[in-house]
Amino acid sequence: MLLEKNTLKRRKQGRETLQSLEEYDNEFHPKEEEEFSLTLSRHLSNFIDVIAKDERKKVKEEIEERDDILNGQQKLALLKVELAITVDAMKPFVQSTYQLEGDGSLYLQAYQIVRKLEAEMRNLHFPNCSAVIRNIANGNIALQRQSEAYAMACIQPAYDYFASKFLNNGDQLQPAVEIFKAGRLFNPTKIAEIQPTAAILSDQLRKVPFLNNDACIDGLQRELPTYIAAATDVNPDINVLTWWEIHEQEIPNWAKACKKILLIQPSSAASVRVSSLLENSFRDNQACAMEDYIETSIMLQYNQR
């Protein structure tokens, strides 16, 4: 009922706007005058009116196009389905993007987030869209199935794009996904869950370029049993950085590799924030500031100290 009232209100406003524009246009009748010149105030005024008339024409066309959609029941129904499926299907992607643009040890979470999105795509849970379709179909099973197929057709290109980039051995981002997959091994809660063998460890960590050397892999394989034992029954809510600080002496090779691995970020958001801090804190008149002063200032601000 509220939607219908709002729709009627918008239609009335549109009609009133069109009427006002038409009345204004009818009042404008350019007269034959001497040679046109923008230096004459009356010519300049007419020139502005011509431009304004063109803009009013565009507004009228937009209003008419909108009214055409709102007045056509089939088009309006399809629009409702499109909006509902967009909200349902894209919400997990938006939430994941916000999460990956945060701070902290995001490298350890990135692979799990990608896999969660894959699961969301398979789950096909669209509560808003289902409610809209049921309301439109009103018991008509054939119309309901048709609307459901249309909804899936709307989002399928987005799903296909994601799969081609991140899943199914995508040729562009799949190598990066494999690197983030290796990052799970540096999460004490995950290492206890995965329980990798030395062979699996080598296979996954060699996907990370700066870990792909025999000496590094050998040291990590040698300390793997100690690492798994230390991570057994670890609290899932533990701060990963704190855990590594506590166990640094116990598994030094893993701790050393972890310090490097945590520098990898799944997005450029962190570096952009640093650039913004630098730009806002040091202007052109401070271009000669000492490097250690700049570094200390930015680090304190970034870490909110």
XYZ file of C-alpha atoms in Angstrom:
305
model
C 0.000 0.000 0.000
C 2.814 2.402 0.908
C 4.625 1.567 -2.343
C 1.477 2.315 -4.356
C 1.018 5.676 -2.588
C 4.637 6.624 -3.272
C 4.267 5.582 -6.911
C 1.119 7.690 -7.337
C 2.837 10.624 -5.653
C 5.829 10.384 -8.009
C 3.531 10.196 -11.022
C 1.651 13.309 -9.882
C 4.909 15.177 -9.329
C 6.102 14.110 -12.767
C 2.921 15.362 -14.433
C 3.147 18.683 -12.604
C 6.776 19.076 -13.662
C 5.921 18.333 -17.290
C 3.063 20.833 -17.201
C 5.312 23.536 -15.751
C 7.957 22.901 -18.385
C 5.417 23.045 -21.201
C 3.962 26.313 -19.888
C 7.423 27.831 -19.714
C 8.262 26.673 -23.237
C 5.055 28.196 -24.594
C 6.056 31.570 -23.194
C 9.378 31.492 -25.027
C 9.036 32.771 -28.621
C 12.326 34.021 -30.036
C 11.904 37.046 -32.268
C 13.670 37.920 -35.500
C 16.425 40.343 -34.629
C 19.595 41.742 -36.033
C 22.773 39.708 -36.345
C 23.254 37.519 -33.302
C 25.878 38.639 -30.800
C 26.602 37.452 -27.284
C 27.728 40.962 -26.413
C 24.091 42.084 -26.506
C 22.309 41.303 -23.273
C 19.053 40.330 -24.982
C 20.894 37.950 -27.316
C 22.757 36.427 -24.398
C 19.463 35.994 -22.563
C 17.937 34.235 -25.573
C 21.009 32.033 -25.893
C 20.685 30.958 -22.260
C 16.986 30.251 -22.812
C 17.818 27.999 -25.765
C 20.252 26.004 -23.632
C 17.743 25.832 -20.785
C 15.057 24.648 -23.181
C 17.297 21.802 -24.322
C 17.917 20.788 -20.713
C 14.186 20.916 -19.988
C 13.607 18.643 -22.951
C 16.017 16.102 -21.475
C 14.238 16.285 -18.114
C 10.887 15.726 -19.812
C 12.236 12.692 -21.647
C 13.611 11.225 -18.419
C 10.290 11.746 -16.640
C 8.379 10.185 -19.521
C 10.752 7.216 -19.563
C 10.334 6.729 -15.823
C 6.560 6.993 -16.092
C 6.634 4.470 -18.924
C 8.298 1.990 -16.574
C 6.035 2.766 -13.620
C 2.857 2.658 -15.715
C 3.747 -0.627 -17.386
C 2.945 -3.405 -14.931
C 5.264 -5.911 -16.573
C 8.217 -3.514 -16.684
C 7.597 -2.479 -13.090
C 7.499 -6.111 -11.981
C 10.783 -6.848 -13.744
C 12.360 -3.778 -12.157
C 11.338 -4.987 -8.704
C 12.869 -8.400 -9.401
C 16.099 -6.811 -10.643
C 16.448 -4.624 -7.558
C 15.661 -7.466 -5.164
C 18.081 -9.954 -6.732
C 20.809 -7.317 -6.844
C 20.462 -6.671 -3.118
C 20.434 -10.370 -2.223
C 23.189 -11.568 -4.540
C 25.601 -8.671 -4.196
C 25.354 -8.128 -0.431
C 27.970 -10.836 0.390
C 30.362 -9.331 -2.158
C 29.991 -5.845 -0.696
C 30.488 -7.127 2.852
C 33.583 -9.082 1.813
C 35.020 -6.049 0.055
C 34.612 -3.931 3.179
C 36.227 -6.675 5.237
C 39.227 -6.972 2.919
C 39.725 -3.213 2.910
C 40.295 -3.163 6.651
C 43.473 -3.379 8.692
C 45.199 -6.215 10.482
C 46.300 -9.686 9.406
C 43.925 -9.865 6.447
C 46.254 -12.143 4.523
C 45.321 -15.012 6.821
C 41.603 -14.488 6.147
C 41.521 -13.720 2.429
C 41.327 -17.297 1.141
C 38.507 -18.171 3.503
C 36.572 -15.090 2.368
C 36.929 -16.103 -1.287
C 35.704 -19.604 -0.512
C 32.796 -18.217 1.470
C 31.733 -16.202 -1.567
C 31.932 -19.352 -3.660
C 29.636 -21.079 -1.167
C 27.232 -18.123 -1.256
C 27.024 -18.460 -5.032
C 26.130 -22.140 -4.736
C 23.669 -21.595 -1.903
C 21.313 -19.415 -3.976
C 19.569 -17.963 -0.932
C 17.676 -14.847 -2.054
C 15.037 -14.003 0.593
C 14.129 -10.532 -0.680
C 13.870 -11.661 -4.268
C 11.781 -14.699 -3.322
C 9.338 -12.494 -1.423
C 9.027 -10.069 -4.342
C 8.480 -12.888 -6.832
C 5.823 -14.527 -4.656
C 4.003 -11.213 -4.458
C 4.196 -10.724 -8.223
C 3.205 -14.289 -9.117
C 0.330 -14.359 -6.621
C 0.049 -18.134 -6.850
C 0.826 -18.395 -10.568
C 3.485 -21.124 -10.576
C 4.450 -20.584 -14.212
C 4.967 -16.852 -13.656
C 6.925 -17.562 -10.489
C 9.294 -19.929 -12.304
C 9.681 -17.427 -15.125
C 10.523 -14.630 -12.681
C 13.032 -16.824 -10.854
C 14.758 -17.634 -14.141
C 14.862 -13.940 -15.012
C 16.384 -13.113 -11.625
C 19.153 -15.670 -12.093
C 19.820 -14.372 -15.598
C 20.361 -10.908 -14.116
C 23.154 -11.982 -11.764
C 24.698 -14.852 -13.724
C 27.181 -12.613 -15.607
C 28.515 -11.335 -12.275
C 28.842 -14.875 -10.933
C 30.564 -16.017 -14.122
C 33.011 -13.118 -13.918
C 33.916 -13.933 -10.319
C 34.394 -17.612 -11.130
C 36.568 -16.837 -14.152
C 38.833 -14.598 -12.077
C 39.086 -16.429 -8.760
C 37.877 -19.988 -9.299
C 38.118 -22.796 -11.834
C 41.825 -22.218 -12.466
C 41.271 -18.649 -13.599
C 44.258 -17.438 -15.562
C 44.452 -13.990 -13.960
C 43.912 -14.148 -10.206
C 44.164 -17.865 -9.496
C 47.917 -17.643 -8.698
C 47.138 -14.944 -6.132
C 44.393 -17.120 -4.657
C 46.918 -19.941 -4.242
C 49.253 -17.594 -2.380
C 46.449 -16.632 -0.017
C 45.612 -20.304 0.392
C 49.142 -20.870 1.661
C 48.543 -18.118 4.198
C 46.173 -20.366 6.138
C 49.203 -22.354 7.297
C 50.356 -19.381 9.353
C 47.108 -19.251 11.280
C 47.535 -21.443 14.397
C 43.844 -22.348 14.469
C 43.960 -23.478 10.838
C 47.233 -25.411 11.063
C 45.737 -27.513 13.848
C 42.676 -28.120 11.695
C 44.502 -28.872 8.426
C 47.294 -31.009 9.942
C 49.403 -30.818 6.755
C 52.169 -33.253 5.935
C 55.645 -32.103 4.937
C 54.789 -32.737 1.277
C 51.576 -30.690 1.408
C 53.427 -27.938 3.238
C 56.084 -27.777 0.541
C 53.526 -27.819 -2.276
C 51.534 -24.900 -0.863
C 54.340 -22.700 0.426
C 56.306 -22.886 -2.816
C 53.459 -20.896 -4.385
C 54.745 -17.927 -2.358
C 57.733 -16.548 -4.328
C 59.872 -15.414 -1.381
C 59.406 -18.756 0.413
C 60.203 -20.868 -2.624
C 63.692 -22.027 -1.715
C 64.921 -25.310 -0.294
C 66.548 -23.893 2.842
C 63.393 -22.053 3.900
C 61.060 -24.972 3.172
C 63.370 -27.412 4.964
C 63.390 -25.263 8.103
C 59.604 -24.995 8.104
C 59.167 -28.736 7.550
C 61.553 -29.491 10.408
C 59.590 -27.313 12.837
C 56.150 -28.411 11.581
C 55.476 -31.014 14.334
C 56.395 -28.489 17.031
C 54.155 -25.882 15.399
C 51.163 -28.231 15.194
C 51.643 -29.313 18.799
C 51.815 -25.710 20.006
C 48.674 -24.824 18.041
C 46.623 -27.736 19.385
C 43.529 -26.604 21.309
C 44.366 -22.966 20.677
C 41.567 -20.498 21.378
C 39.898 -19.598 18.039
C 39.548 -15.989 19.203
C 43.208 -15.540 20.036
C 45.088 -12.627 18.522
C 47.292 -14.240 15.879
C 50.044 -11.648 16.235
C 50.143 -12.174 19.990
C 50.335 -15.941 19.520
C 53.321 -15.646 17.209
C 55.045 -13.253 19.568
C 54.695 -15.811 22.363
C 55.968 -18.752 20.277
C 58.650 -16.939 18.287
C 61.528 -18.605 20.133
C 59.918 -22.033 19.943
C 59.489 -22.091 16.148
C 61.862 -19.374 14.853
C 61.741 -20.363 11.179
C 57.959 -20.148 11.121
C 57.996 -16.865 13.033
C 60.503 -15.376 10.602
C 58.444 -16.461 7.590
C 55.270 -15.191 9.238
C 56.710 -11.692 9.593
C 57.204 -11.603 5.837
C 53.929 -13.256 4.953
C 51.844 -10.800 6.973
C 53.139 -7.938 4.843
C 51.009 -9.219 1.962
C 47.710 -7.368 1.728
C 44.663 -8.507 -0.261
C 43.867 -4.925 -1.282
C 45.576 -1.575 -1.701
C 43.384 0.068 0.949
C 46.088 0.033 3.633
C 48.732 1.624 1.400
C 46.238 4.226 0.186
C 45.512 5.200 3.781
C 49.234 5.625 4.405
C 49.526 7.825 1.320
C 46.615 9.942 2.510
C 48.200 10.357 5.928
C 51.473 11.370 4.319
C 49.806 13.887 2.031
C 47.735 15.435 4.814
C 50.577 15.568 7.324
C 53.426 16.872 5.184
C 52.831 19.721 2.774
C 55.172 21.191 0.183
C 56.827 23.445 2.739
C 57.885 20.307 4.660
C 59.465 18.544 1.695
C 62.872 18.629 3.383
C 61.711 16.903 6.579
C 63.966 14.114 7.800
C 63.014 10.604 6.710
C 62.983 9.171 10.238
C 60.719 12.018 11.404
C 58.238 11.350 8.579
C 58.301 7.601 9.198
C 57.750 7.975 12.940
C 54.900 10.440 12.449
C 53.077 8.253 9.928
C 53.528 5.090 12.005
C 52.131 6.768 15.113
C 49.136 8.126 13.230
C 48.436 4.883 11.380
C 48.540 2.858 14.582
C 46.559 5.561 16.414
C 49.165 6.018 19.103
